């Protein structure tokens, strides 16, 4: 085959916070690192994280990492792996200070310390008073982190392949990963990037659902690549719905709005969260608030002509507070809805937001798969960030824990790879048949003729996911959903592109993304249909309770025959006692 | 400009409109599909310049207190915003 080839020590696929934190660690240790990103690195989705990053600095309320750990375990509805959670919460403060030194301008308190705001699910003293644990650089924390990491990477001589689209991993017969086939979007030319280790950091898959808060690039490509390489995906049934997306549009109204005193009301003007979470009220964990909103709407207390949303009230805070503490929200709402939140409430509804599931990894970022006795790592493959499942978020992620996750495990994976490279100084020869699948996938889109369009199939798929795999689920609905996404999979064979040009053929990229979305839709619905309990973000009307006796376990979905198996949750922490599963009340 | 050149240009711009934030995708992506071709040559050049700005700066121009010192940039920003804002 006559395809151009490049060789690096490490190939990092994805230039969000997770990918860039890893590549920085590696480049600084003088490894030869390539970072591939389908969009210019600083346009990665991390830039959208405006709320902030959690660390128990105790600058605003008493706090320590152990309380943070408790909140994260409880927030995860006990599905999170407690060793990974301990690791993350312990590392948090250090990572915040490190980012500060790397140039992230965290907001300050009057005494000069880093400002921290209260976010949902944060408590003092293992479930007591509200804690304020989220460190923020005004309303641009993600942007500040991404830009600092990008600058540092440039300085450390990381090699960037901007606007290159990763198609598939290159896999040797024995399962070792040898790099990836990528496509230069501008020229349409494929390129083989060989590497001793490959790290997936491709972010989440918000585009599975019609109404979502995610950028359009969030199509879960890395998860699709893992599935096609025979690797299972963990806990895909757990998809977080952010309680306050603009109804029907998806734009997120940050939890910070409720942190600053905003609250939700139903059509009777009732502050209904007082009924669902008497203690934490509007700041209860995301899944709790999302379910409460859906319940209000289902029981006929929704607002608007179709009674299909509730209202977020901010008008009582006054123009000044809105302008000072929540800049951006007012004009965002004015732009997309034509109303002023200082005068009118905002229509909101739970909106697809965060992928808790993903590529199974251990706490140093190695991708792990089950073997007879426990698990083993996939040679040459790592994953970090939203595409990975460590699992620190379990069945429900707490706000502010994701930016933390990406930098903590990005750094840990970088360190582990550095050690791996010391013992593995040479590239394994590339087996060309490892490329066949990827080349076939590419060639398939050259077929000409009439057929279905990518845009239509994508819209249908997203609508099916919204209707059949949303906030409230039942067996019947999920079974129908699975049937429907499997039909979509069949119809993919009839999709044709009308544009066969080479340069900037975005239609071809969108087709490749759609293939990933279809695989992930099946993974999500199939996993959800099998889990007969309610836990965190996975809420079943027919199985309303959490069932620890049968379901305190992670699911693993394989593309081959849509097979699902399970593995135990790691309840044992690193050094502290296990937090045993308890009922979750806020 | 012949048809293929125009197609190429829009294809290239379409990918430049893929951003890290849904809000910008919604503003820029929809604008490039539906309104870009109606801009005059000078406005098209300004639009391309706008696409080269970082996401957070664009977010500030659209939703924050930030304003460019270049009035042509501000005009294009307002045109994009006008194209999506529904009547209250
Ligand atoms: C609106 C919004 C607000 C949020 N706010 C917060 C917050 O306040 N605090 C918090 O902790 N979390 C927040 N989150 C979550 C958090 O932003 C994300 O989980 C996190 O940024 C993910 O980072 P990442 O590095 O894993 O991936 P991303 O930042 O999504 O980066 C993915 C990278 O992969 C690349 N890529 C993907 N596919 C391919 C491919 N096929 N080929 C080549 N490159 C590819 C992309 O170009 C990109 O560079 C928010 C999320 C949203 C949607």
XYZ file of C-alpha atoms and ligand atoms in Angstrom:
727
model
C 0.000 0.000 0.000
C 1.226 3.410 -0.889
C 0.233 5.550 2.027
C 2.505 8.123 3.638
C 3.861 7.093 7.038
C 5.147 8.979 10.063
C 6.692 7.515 13.210
C 6.455 8.854 16.764
C 7.016 7.505 20.250
C 3.491 8.443 21.223
C 0.383 9.265 19.232
C -2.200 11.285 21.147
C -5.574 11.429 19.428
C -7.440 14.467 20.710
C -6.258 17.917 21.765
C -8.704 18.767 24.534
C -7.544 19.138 28.123
C -7.010 15.380 28.525
C -4.883 14.919 25.425
C -2.864 18.084 25.953
C -2.133 17.367 29.611
C -0.744 13.954 28.599
C 1.244 15.233 25.641
C 2.754 17.983 27.778
C 3.988 15.488 30.330
C 5.469 13.394 27.533
C 7.059 16.182 25.510
C 8.635 17.608 28.636
C 10.212 14.181 29.197
C 11.621 14.426 25.655
C 9.404 11.789 24.097
C 8.569 12.364 20.439
C 4.846 13.101 20.556
C 2.262 13.627 17.820
C -1.116 15.129 18.692
C -3.865 14.671 16.118
C -6.987 16.801 16.302
C -9.875 17.071 13.903
C -10.250 20.748 14.720
C -7.653 23.325 15.669
C -6.615 22.316 19.249
C -7.995 25.357 21.048
C -11.375 24.705 19.415
C -11.679 21.459 21.374
C -14.745 21.087 23.514
C -12.836 21.684 26.771
C -13.077 25.366 25.836
C -16.796 25.206 26.678
C -16.301 24.315 30.357
C -17.189 27.578 31.999
C -18.122 26.503 35.507
C -14.812 25.354 36.933
C -12.806 22.541 38.435
C -13.157 20.892 41.839
C -10.420 20.715 44.458
C -10.743 20.797 48.236
C -8.607 23.903 48.745
C -10.832 25.027 51.645
C -10.566 28.677 50.632
C -14.249 29.477 51.057
C -15.661 26.697 53.248
C -13.877 24.129 55.426
C -12.927 21.239 53.151
C -10.601 18.286 52.587
C -10.009 15.691 49.854
C -11.700 12.936 51.864
C -15.024 14.859 51.873
C -14.581 15.427 48.155
C -14.039 11.698 47.752
C -17.197 10.933 49.721
C -19.257 13.317 47.574
C -17.866 11.808 44.384
C -18.580 8.229 45.506
C -22.070 9.193 46.629
C -22.635 11.253 43.467
C -21.606 8.234 41.385
C -24.392 6.303 43.121
C -21.639 3.970 44.357
C -20.755 2.782 40.868
C -17.483 4.738 40.800
C -14.266 2.815 41.477
C -13.122 4.034 44.868
C -9.390 3.605 44.271
C -9.533 5.883 41.223
C -11.741 8.367 43.050
C -9.339 8.544 45.994
C -6.450 9.032 43.570
C -8.247 11.888 41.807
C -9.443 13.731 44.910
C -6.063 13.490 46.593
C -4.312 14.875 43.515
C -6.801 17.710 42.943
C -5.231 20.564 44.931
C -1.795 19.871 43.517
C -3.163 19.941 39.978
C -4.917 23.277 40.551
C -1.699 24.863 41.808
C 0.179 23.355 38.899
C -2.305 24.865 36.433
C -1.956 28.178 38.220
C 1.791 28.045 37.662
C 1.211 27.136 34.036
C -0.657 30.393 33.634
C -4.343 29.714 34.360
C -5.670 32.973 35.883
C -7.952 31.601 38.601
C -10.345 34.183 40.088
C -9.341 35.503 43.511
C -10.936 36.171 46.843
C -10.220 39.470 48.578
C -7.511 37.756 50.634
C -5.740 36.760 47.422
C -6.613 33.065 47.596
C -8.299 31.218 44.716
C -12.061 31.878 44.552
C -14.288 28.799 44.889
C -17.973 28.519 44.109
C -20.548 26.035 45.378
C -21.669 23.417 42.856
C -24.243 20.652 43.111
C -23.406 17.579 45.197
C -20.675 19.268 47.284
C -20.823 18.838 51.045
C -18.788 19.396 54.170
C -18.107 16.615 56.599
C -19.510 13.656 54.616
C -22.943 14.910 53.658
C -23.342 17.997 55.871
C -23.522 21.667 54.891
C -22.968 22.824 51.295
C -19.287 23.138 50.409
C -17.751 25.586 47.902
C -15.196 23.503 46.040
C -15.157 24.671 42.443
C -12.179 26.760 41.377
C -12.918 29.022 38.476
C -11.123 31.386 36.163
C -14.158 33.691 35.878
C -16.509 32.013 33.399
C -13.709 30.743 31.183
C -11.977 28.009 33.131
C -11.908 25.487 30.282
C -10.630 28.100 27.847
C -7.879 29.167 30.245
C -6.784 25.571 30.865
C -6.846 24.638 27.180
C -4.900 27.705 26.065
C -2.244 27.373 28.774
C -1.760 23.694 27.978
C -1.572 24.417 24.257
C 1.061 27.145 24.756
C 3.090 24.878 27.024
C 2.933 22.097 24.441
C 4.173 24.416 21.701
C 7.048 25.380 23.954
C 7.803 21.712 24.688
C 7.824 20.960 20.933
C 4.838 18.650 20.730
C 4.122 17.956 17.057
C 0.571 18.909 16.078
C -1.447 17.475 13.202
C -4.267 20.028 13.112
C -7.419 19.183 11.168
C -6.527 15.510 10.785
C -9.307 13.014 11.376
C -8.470 9.680 13.034
C -10.285 6.847 11.297
C -9.218 3.688 13.093
C -6.549 2.168 15.303
C -3.976 -0.113 13.724
C -4.067 -3.394 15.563
C -1.581 -6.272 15.373
C -2.857 -9.846 15.369
C -2.016 -10.259 19.034
C -4.058 -7.195 19.915
C -1.228 -4.712 20.381
C -2.043 -1.211 19.088
C 0.565 0.159 16.690
C -0.823 3.592 15.838
C -3.695 4.850 13.722
C -4.820 5.656 10.222
C -5.723 9.337 9.959
C -7.045 11.547 7.182
C -5.867 15.029 6.371
C -9.106 16.936 6.072
C -7.727 19.622 3.770
C -6.307 17.253 1.136
C -8.372 14.130 1.735
C -5.144 12.081 1.862
C -4.752 9.226 4.373
C -1.671 9.033 6.596
C -0.362 6.229 8.795
C 0.964 7.359 12.156
C 3.004 4.623 13.817
C 3.599 4.849 17.546
C 4.876 2.749 20.411
C 1.856 3.872 22.386
C -1.400 5.483 21.321
C -3.570 7.508 23.661
C -7.220 8.201 22.924
C -8.505 11.525 24.261
C -11.317 12.204 21.831
C -13.948 13.439 24.283
C -17.613 12.531 24.699
C -20.541 11.740 22.465
C -23.196 14.357 23.219
C -24.268 14.274 19.578
C -26.072 10.994 20.254
C -29.084 13.017 21.370
C -31.067 15.609 19.431
C -31.034 18.190 22.228
C -27.596 18.335 23.776
C -25.193 20.864 25.244
C -22.174 19.641 23.301
C -20.253 21.047 20.369
C -21.020 19.375 17.033
C -17.571 17.751 17.043
C -18.534 15.529 19.998
C -19.312 12.386 18.054
C -17.437 9.871 20.195
C -14.953 8.891 17.497
C -12.452 7.344 19.930
C -15.154 5.160 21.451
C -16.103 3.946 17.994
C -12.455 3.203 17.220
C -12.090 1.200 20.427
C -15.238 -0.827 19.697
C -14.028 -1.671 16.203
C -10.677 -2.764 17.635
C -12.546 -5.347 19.711
C -12.416 -3.388 22.972
C -15.608 -3.245 25.033
C -17.182 -0.012 26.289
C -17.978 0.343 29.968
C -21.211 1.686 31.511
C -22.554 3.265 28.341
C -26.097 3.315 29.758
C -25.060 6.156 32.033
C -25.481 9.395 30.141
C -25.785 12.575 32.113
C -28.576 14.974 31.318
C -27.816 18.474 32.493
C -30.928 19.707 34.261
C -30.830 23.165 32.772
C -30.308 23.214 29.019
C -32.401 25.770 27.114
C -35.507 23.787 26.208
C -35.388 22.517 22.624
C -32.058 24.221 21.860
C -29.577 22.653 24.277
C -27.476 25.675 25.275
C -26.394 25.122 28.839
C -27.309 27.423 31.692
C -24.521 26.670 34.128
C -25.187 25.186 37.537
C -23.435 28.340 38.734
C -26.731 30.116 38.041
C -28.348 28.056 40.784
C -25.179 28.379 42.887
C -25.662 32.137 42.781
C -29.282 31.878 43.939
C -31.353 31.003 40.882
C -34.100 28.393 41.302
C -36.546 26.273 39.320
C -40.317 26.692 39.269
C -43.169 24.730 37.692
C -46.291 26.119 36.021
C -47.824 26.946 39.410
C -44.785 29.004 40.290
C -43.862 26.401 42.913
C -40.209 25.989 43.852
C -40.548 22.246 43.402
C -36.989 21.166 44.249
C -37.900 21.694 47.905
C -40.054 18.587 47.604
C -37.411 16.376 45.946
C -34.295 17.440 47.843
C -35.357 19.277 50.999
C -31.783 19.857 52.043
C -29.828 20.662 48.891
C -32.880 21.893 46.928
C -31.835 23.305 43.526
C -28.229 22.316 44.134
C -28.861 18.591 44.495
C -26.894 16.271 42.251
C -27.605 16.564 38.502
C -29.464 13.302 38.058
C -31.740 14.181 40.977
C -32.613 17.606 39.552
C -33.054 16.219 36.011
C -35.456 13.564 37.244
C -37.373 16.091 39.314
C -37.877 18.328 36.253
C -38.953 15.373 34.112
C -41.376 14.254 36.812
C -42.927 17.719 37.030
C -43.434 17.728 33.262
C -44.737 14.141 33.124
C -47.230 14.855 35.871
C -48.627 17.849 34.036
C -46.924 20.676 35.882
C -44.750 21.726 32.956
C -44.772 25.246 31.529
C -45.416 26.611 28.065
C -47.974 25.776 25.388
C -46.959 22.119 25.336
C -46.230 21.904 29.084
C -42.855 20.469 28.109
C -40.375 22.390 30.270
C -39.958 24.221 33.593
C -38.632 27.714 34.269
C -35.329 28.795 35.758
C -35.841 31.993 37.714
C -32.965 34.449 37.846
C -34.871 37.732 37.655
C -34.909 38.142 41.451
C -31.095 38.320 41.470
C -31.133 41.685 39.743
C -29.328 42.950 36.669
C -26.147 43.761 38.592
C -25.576 40.331 40.122
C -26.351 38.699 36.777
C -23.840 40.927 35.036
C -21.148 40.428 37.656
C -21.476 36.755 38.564
C -23.041 35.249 35.471
C -21.902 37.327 32.544
C -22.761 35.776 29.240
C -25.996 34.129 30.289
C -28.139 37.192 29.716
C -26.974 37.904 26.204
C -26.850 34.210 25.337
C -30.487 33.878 26.346
C -31.345 37.116 24.534
C -29.640 35.879 21.371
C -31.194 32.432 21.187
C -34.575 33.117 22.805
C -35.084 36.847 22.416
C -35.827 37.328 26.158
C -33.966 39.017 29.047
C -33.399 36.748 32.101
C -33.281 39.814 34.364
C -36.955 40.265 33.508
C -38.227 36.845 32.450
C -37.546 33.260 33.516
C -35.724 30.887 31.175
C -37.428 27.745 29.790
C -35.206 24.757 30.617
C -35.308 20.976 30.299
C -32.800 18.153 30.990
C -30.381 18.067 28.071
C -27.821 15.408 27.093
C -24.531 16.595 28.490
C -21.872 14.143 29.577
C -20.793 10.592 28.715
C -20.034 8.784 31.976
C -19.288 5.541 30.187
C -16.389 4.941 27.870
C -13.230 3.013 27.189
C -12.366 0.990 30.307
C -9.090 2.078 31.890
C -7.206 1.716 35.142
C -6.021 4.676 37.153
C -2.860 5.176 35.079
C -4.899 5.397 31.889
C -4.108 1.962 30.447
C -7.012 0.485 28.530
C -8.043 -2.735 30.277
C -10.120 -5.692 29.126
C -11.387 -8.675 31.088
C -9.515 -11.969 30.994
C -10.346 -15.116 32.890
C -8.744 -13.981 36.119
C -9.507 -10.275 36.371
C -8.301 -7.882 33.687
C -5.256 -7.116 31.596
C -4.097 -4.029 29.752
C -4.263 -3.689 25.979
C -0.646 -3.303 24.900
C 0.138 0.101 23.468
C -3.223 1.723 24.213
C -4.252 4.364 26.746
C -7.346 6.506 27.107
C -8.114 9.591 29.202
C -10.819 12.191 29.596
C -14.448 11.968 28.670
C -13.874 9.102 26.220
C -12.440 6.986 29.052
C -14.177 5.253 31.955
C -11.736 5.077 34.878
C -14.379 5.047 36.510
C -14.509 8.141 38.720
C -17.985 9.314 37.742
C -19.785 5.982 38.002
C -23.476 6.408 37.328
C -23.465 10.196 37.657
C -20.747 12.836 37.353
C -20.592 15.816 39.684
C -20.192 19.235 38.082
C -16.564 20.388 38.155
C -15.192 16.852 38.386
C -14.567 16.440 34.678
C -11.941 19.139 34.206
C -10.321 17.584 37.235
C -10.559 14.090 35.735
C -8.912 15.133 32.457
C -5.899 16.811 34.036
C -5.374 14.236 36.798
C -5.537 11.208 34.535
C -3.940 13.005 31.579
C -0.903 13.547 33.748
C -0.994 10.035 35.224
C -1.162 8.439 31.778
C 1.706 10.632 30.584
C 3.843 9.468 33.489
C 2.997 5.829 32.938
C 3.806 6.038 29.232
C 7.187 7.587 30.036
C 8.028 4.469 32.064
C 6.693 2.199 29.339
C 8.900 3.908 26.735
C 11.992 3.288 28.863
C 11.431 -0.460 28.487
C 10.150 -0.350 24.902
C 12.668 1.523 22.813
C 11.727 0.267 19.339
C 8.641 0.290 17.139
C 7.053 -3.050 16.379
C 6.999 -3.623 12.610
C 3.630 -2.632 11.219
C 1.437 -5.420 9.915
C -0.309 -4.029 6.861
C -3.387 -6.196 7.324
C -3.991 -4.253 10.519
C -4.957 -1.416 8.180
C -7.470 -3.279 6.051
C -10.516 -2.439 8.101
C -9.707 1.270 8.191
C -9.032 1.419 4.442
C -12.277 -0.400 3.714
C -14.163 2.053 5.837
C -12.713 4.909 3.825
C -13.287 3.289 0.445
C -16.904 2.554 1.296
C -17.721 6.268 1.087
C -16.506 6.466 -2.516
C -19.555 4.497 -3.701
C -21.645 6.630 -6.012
C -25.335 6.736 -6.824
C -28.590 7.621 -5.132
C -29.273 6.728 -1.527
C -30.109 8.043 1.896
C -28.370 11.141 3.239
C -26.066 11.417 6.241
C -28.011 14.393 7.578
C -31.349 12.555 7.577
C -30.016 9.414 9.221
C -28.223 11.470 11.853
C -31.352 13.432 12.680
C -33.430 10.264 12.929
C -30.852 8.559 15.109
C -30.656 11.525 17.479
C -34.429 11.740 17.687
C -34.724 8.014 18.441
C -32.152 8.324 21.209
C -33.988 11.266 22.707
C -37.343 9.518 22.623
C -36.310 5.985 23.561
C -33.264 6.463 25.755
C -33.881 9.724 27.618
C -34.222 10.587 31.304
C -36.952 8.039 32.118
C -36.660 4.533 30.725
C -38.775 1.343 30.663
C -38.119 -2.104 29.176
C -40.695 -1.617 26.493
C -39.357 1.763 25.407
C -35.731 0.624 25.448
C -36.498 -2.562 23.502
C -38.241 -0.504 20.828
C -35.326 1.922 20.841
C -32.866 -0.901 20.285
C -34.905 -2.222 17.383
C -34.952 1.219 15.844
C -31.229 1.888 16.157
C -30.503 -1.554 14.704
C -32.714 -0.630 11.748
C -30.705 2.542 11.326
C -27.550 0.432 11.322
C -28.999 -1.579 8.426
C -29.922 1.553 6.516
C -26.352 2.839 6.761
C -25.484 0.514 3.862
C -27.713 2.606 1.599
C -26.266 5.962 2.505
C -24.416 7.654 -0.355
C -22.424 10.825 -0.499
C -23.133 13.302 -3.282
C -19.825 15.062 -2.809
C -16.798 12.967 -3.764
C -14.269 15.787 -3.905
C -11.008 15.441 -2.021
C -10.325 18.814 -0.458
C -12.243 19.722 2.662
C -14.857 17.099 1.974
C -16.769 17.661 5.184
C -19.540 15.384 3.955
C -17.145 12.447 4.126
C -16.027 13.406 7.642
C -19.639 13.684 8.750
C -20.317 10.222 7.319
C -17.401 8.747 9.272
C -18.660 10.485 12.404
C -22.137 9.116 11.812
C -20.766 5.569 11.675
C -19.355 6.151 15.153
C -22.633 7.595 16.412
C -24.578 4.574 15.161
C -22.229 2.135 16.921
C -22.464 4.149 20.127
C -26.236 4.458 19.996
C -26.465 0.672 19.872
C -23.976 0.354 22.730
C -25.959 2.836 24.840
C -29.461 1.444 24.293
C -28.345 -2.194 24.517
C -26.585 -1.565 27.833
C -29.556 0.419 29.159
C -32.070 -2.269 28.204
C -30.100 -4.870 30.125
C -29.691 -2.950 33.401
C -32.772 -3.689 35.470
C -32.414 -1.090 38.186
C -32.303 2.672 38.643
C -28.929 4.112 39.489
C -27.626 7.642 38.967
C -28.399 8.852 35.482
C -29.966 5.534 34.456
C -33.520 5.819 35.669
C -36.041 3.055 35.054
C -39.737 3.485 35.772
C -40.156 -0.314 35.848
C -37.223 -0.811 38.224
C -37.354 2.333 40.348
C -34.811 1.280 42.981
C -31.121 0.761 43.046
C -30.389 -2.933 43.399
C -26.917 -3.401 44.867
C -27.325 -7.132 45.334
C -27.644 -7.717 41.580
C -26.369 -4.583 39.878
C -23.451 -3.132 41.779
C -21.293 -3.872 38.732
C -19.991 -2.245 35.565
C -21.358 -3.283 32.209
C -19.067 -4.014 29.287
C -20.568 -3.852 25.787
C -18.835 -5.549 22.844
C -19.663 -4.669 19.243
C -19.397 -8.321 18.264
C -22.929 -9.726 18.545
C -23.862 -6.822 20.836
C -22.614 -8.970 23.675
C -22.744 -7.553 27.209
C -20.898 -8.789 30.259
C -20.137 -7.370 33.670
C -17.228 -6.675 35.983
C -17.162 -5.789 39.667
C -16.955 -2.243 40.994
C -13.672 -1.604 42.805
C -15.023 -0.726 46.214
C -11.665 -0.874 47.919
C -10.030 2.540 48.057
C -6.254 3.073 48.007
C -5.674 3.932 51.661
C -8.950 4.903 53.336
C -11.950 2.782 54.255
C -14.533 1.925 51.629
C -17.647 4.094 51.579
C -20.263 1.346 51.649
C -23.317 1.873 49.436
C -26.021 3.839 51.187
C -29.262 5.360 50.092
C -28.593 8.623 48.307
C -30.497 11.550 49.764
C -29.748 15.216 49.255
C -15.562 32.684 -9.353
C -16.837 29.440 -10.819
C -19.127 27.021 -9.053
C -16.474 24.558 -7.870
C -14.360 27.301 -6.392
C -17.343 28.572 -4.438
C -18.143 25.055 -3.260
C -14.582 24.565 -2.112
C -14.592 27.841 -0.293
C -17.801 27.040 1.566
C -16.530 23.527 2.395
C -13.401 24.966 3.910
C -15.380 27.533 5.872
C -17.883 24.955 7.000
C -15.100 23.082 8.798
C -13.779 26.345 10.272
C -17.231 26.789 11.792
C -16.872 23.556 13.779
C -16.070 25.021 17.185
C -15.665 23.890 20.767
C -18.973 25.381 21.877
C -22.505 24.581 20.801
C -23.414 28.296 20.877
C -20.780 29.109 18.274
C -21.663 26.069 16.158
C -25.254 27.255 16.132
C -24.332 30.822 15.196
C -21.501 30.280 12.729
C -22.445 26.908 11.279
C -25.985 27.932 10.447
C -24.840 31.311 9.133
C -22.312 29.845 6.733
C -24.896 27.486 5.270
C -27.704 29.978 4.935
C -26.354 33.498 4.719
C -22.678 33.543 3.800
C -23.275 33.636 0.061
C -25.323 36.806 0.448
C -22.393 38.752 1.920
C -20.496 41.136 -0.342
C -16.828 40.438 -1.054
C -15.561 42.684 1.722
C -17.935 41.174 4.285
C -16.849 37.699 3.215
C -13.256 38.633 3.970
C -14.262 39.983 7.385
C -16.254 36.824 8.088
C -13.145 34.739 7.397
C -11.181 36.927 9.779
C -13.870 36.425 12.428
C -13.482 32.652 12.046
C -9.795 32.936 12.899
C -10.570 34.327 16.380
C -10.347 32.014 19.421
C -13.639 30.572 20.650
C -13.629 32.462 23.912
C -13.064 35.798 22.158
C -15.935 35.046 19.799
C -18.060 34.059 22.770
C -17.217 37.431 24.352
C -18.073 39.306 21.179
C -21.403 37.534 20.923
C -22.370 37.252 24.555
C -19.988 39.247 26.743
C -19.040 42.858 27.101
C -16.250 42.497 24.563
C -16.433 44.467 21.351
C -13.874 44.585 18.600
C -12.221 47.912 17.833
C -12.864 47.101 14.189
C -16.351 48.234 13.250
C -16.495 45.890 10.255
C -15.983 42.957 12.611
C -18.758 44.245 14.870
C -21.061 44.584 11.880
C -20.492 40.999 10.832
C -20.968 39.779 14.431
C -24.279 41.634 14.615
C -25.373 40.234 11.265
C -24.692 36.719 12.441
C -26.537 37.327 15.685
C -29.459 38.957 13.889
C -29.747 35.930 11.621
C -30.471 33.564 14.545
C -32.323 35.697 17.127
C -36.037 34.993 17.185
C -38.477 37.840 17.689
C -39.417 38.101 21.355
C -21.300 23.193 27.959
C -20.392 22.373 28.825
C -19.892 22.905 29.990
C -19.041 22.144 30.804
N -18.588 22.699 31.960
C -17.771 21.976 32.763
C -17.274 22.536 33.974
O -17.560 23.687 34.298
N -16.467 21.783 34.734
C -16.112 20.510 34.395
O -15.362 19.886 35.145
N -16.554 19.953 33.254
C -17.375 20.659 32.428
N -17.843 20.094 31.266
C -17.324 18.792 30.838
C -15.925 18.958 30.267
O -15.840 20.153 29.529
C -15.522 17.824 29.334
O -15.874 16.607 29.880
C -14.029 17.833 29.094
O -13.612 19.108 28.654
C -13.604 16.771 28.105
O -12.246 16.940 27.789
P -11.481 15.901 26.881
O -10.057 16.322 26.868
O -11.791 14.541 27.310
O -12.117 16.050 25.434
P -12.430 17.310 24.486
O -12.073 18.611 25.072
O -13.826 17.108 24.017
O -11.431 17.098 23.280
C -11.579 16.079 22.338
C -10.486 16.199 21.311
O -10.506 15.078 20.456
C -10.391 15.481 19.123
N -11.019 14.444 18.298
C -12.212 13.845 18.469
N -12.424 12.932 17.515
C -11.345 12.953 16.713
C -10.958 12.240 15.543
N -11.734 11.311 14.971
N -9.765 12.524 14.981
C -8.961 13.468 15.512
N -9.278 14.163 16.614
C -10.443 13.908 17.203
C -11.067 16.837 19.061
O -10.597 17.575 17.958
C -10.603 17.412 20.393
O -9.330 17.972 20.224
C -18.701 20.831 30.446
C -19.215 20.291 29.276
C -20.085 21.041 28.484
C -20.700 20.414 27.288
